[in-house]
């Protein structure tokens, strides 16, 4: 099973994803895809994400049992720690009002 979660992506990209996957809730796409179709879809997503963000999860033969890919700007950044993917949370940008007391 392949899962793609998106935020603020263009409508044409949503249409491309729904040709191959179902959208059980807005921005979440689930399907069973071949490796070739998954790669082509992810290439289209990564090239078209714009100001949005996307995450791809798919099964893989590793310790965790899945692989994670990201595209776009996100506060959460995947980090490979000795073969395990962990998520680092980047701090939010400070507000201009709270920075100047």
Tab-separated table of C-alpha atoms in Angstrom:
chain	number	residue	atom	x	y	z
A	1	UNK	CA	0.000	0.000	0.000
A	2	UNK	CA	1.206	3.470	-0.891
A	3	UNK	CA	0.174	6.620	0.980
A	4	UNK	CA	0.680	10.217	-0.151
A	5	UNK	CA	-0.293	13.085	2.166
A	6	UNK	CA	-0.417	16.580	0.680
A	7	UNK	CA	-0.970	20.164	1.763
A	8	UNK	CA	-1.825	23.082	-0.542
A	9	UNK	CA	-1.057	21.408	-3.872
A	10	UNK	CA	-2.381	22.568	-7.270
A	11	UNK	CA	-5.708	21.153	-8.514
A	12	UNK	CA	-4.125	19.483	-11.555
A	13	UNK	CA	-1.879	17.488	-9.250
A	14	UNK	CA	-4.868	16.370	-7.156
A	15	UNK	CA	-6.500	15.162	-10.370
A	16	UNK	CA	-3.403	13.199	-11.374
A	17	UNK	CA	-3.262	11.498	-7.972
A	18	UNK	CA	-6.954	10.554	-7.993
A	19	UNK	CA	-6.514	8.740	-11.314
A	20	UNK	CA	-4.409	6.134	-9.534
A	21	UNK	CA	-5.382	6.399	-5.862
A	22	UNK	CA	-8.444	7.048	-3.694
A	23	UNK	CA	-8.758	10.184	-1.550
A	24	UNK	CA	-10.471	9.080	1.701
A	25	UNK	CA	-10.052	12.567	3.166
A	26	UNK	CA	-8.781	15.833	1.671
A	27	UNK	CA	-5.066	15.667	0.880
A	28	UNK	CA	-4.651	11.967	1.759
A	29	UNK	CA	-4.229	9.499	-1.126
A	30	UNK	CA	-4.075	5.718	-0.682
A	31	UNK	CA	-3.551	2.989	-3.244
A	32	UNK	CA	-1.728	-0.133	-4.336
A	33	UNK	CA	0.704	0.902	-7.054
A	34	UNK	CA	3.508	-0.725	-8.960
A	35	UNK	CA	6.974	0.680	-8.295
A	36	UNK	CA	7.031	2.266	-11.744
A	37	UNK	CA	3.686	4.067	-11.340
A	38	UNK	CA	4.662	5.165	-7.798
A	39	UNK	CA	7.939	6.623	-9.081
A	40	UNK	CA	6.241	8.477	-11.942
A	41	UNK	CA	3.539	9.886	-9.651
A	42	UNK	CA	6.076	11.012	-7.065
A	43	UNK	CA	8.178	12.671	-9.774
A	44	UNK	CA	5.085	14.640	-10.855
A	45	UNK	CA	4.249	15.545	-7.245
A	46	UNK	CA	7.787	16.700	-6.417
A	47	UNK	CA	7.967	18.802	-9.600
A	48	UNK	CA	4.547	20.429	-9.097
A	49	UNK	CA	4.198	20.851	-5.340
A	50	UNK	CA	4.955	24.606	-5.488
A	51	UNK	CA	4.331	26.275	-2.108
A	52	UNK	CA	2.625	23.132	-0.799
A	53	UNK	CA	4.097	20.028	0.762
A	54	UNK	CA	3.835	16.277	0.226
A	55	UNK	CA	4.934	13.070	1.946
A	56	UNK	CA	5.142	9.644	0.317
A	57	UNK	CA	5.176	6.407	2.335
A	58	UNK	CA	5.537	3.011	0.695
A	59	UNK	CA	6.584	-0.488	1.782
A	60	UNK	CA	10.275	-1.319	1.615
A	61	UNK	CA	12.596	-4.098	2.693
A	62	UNK	CA	14.245	-2.333	5.629
A	63	UNK	CA	14.090	-2.363	9.431
A	64	UNK	CA	11.024	-0.101	9.594
A	65	UNK	CA	9.220	-1.808	6.733
A	66	UNK	CA	8.619	1.433	4.807
A	67	UNK	CA	10.385	4.314	3.077
A	68	UNK	CA	9.497	7.983	3.449
A	69	UNK	CA	10.010	10.759	0.871
A	70	UNK	CA	9.149	14.462	1.222
A	71	UNK	CA	8.718	17.384	-1.160
A	72	UNK	CA	8.108	21.070	-0.468
A	73	UNK	CA	8.711	23.142	2.642
A	74	UNK	CA	7.863	21.408	5.924
A	75	UNK	CA	8.514	21.991	9.621
A	76	UNK	CA	9.228	18.292	10.006
A	77	UNK	CA	12.399	16.986	8.379
A	78	UNK	CA	13.202	13.277	8.029
A	79	UNK	CA	16.645	12.304	9.286
A	80	UNK	CA	18.353	8.974	8.598
A	81	UNK	CA	19.929	7.706	11.820
A	82	UNK	CA	21.812	4.464	11.122
A	83	UNK	CA	19.136	3.269	8.716
A	84	UNK	CA	16.134	4.399	10.782
A	85	UNK	CA	14.125	7.387	9.634
A	86	UNK	CA	13.394	9.810	12.462
A	87	UNK	CA	11.562	13.129	12.242
A	88	UNK	CA	13.191	16.357	13.416
A	89	UNK	CA	10.885	19.268	14.195
A	90	UNK	CA	12.278	22.576	12.970
A	91	UNK	CA	11.374	25.560	15.144
A	92	UNK	CA	8.752	27.927	13.776
A	93	UNK	CA	9.884	31.376	12.734
A	94	UNK	CA	9.476	33.872	15.596
A	95	UNK	CA	6.764	36.515	15.345
A	96	UNK	CA	8.012	40.056	14.753
A	97	UNK	CA	5.784	41.299	17.577
A	98	UNK	CA	7.084	38.865	20.182
A	99	UNK	CA	10.709	39.321	19.097
A	100	UNK	CA	10.679	43.009	20.015
A	101	UNK	CA	9.509	43.427	23.635
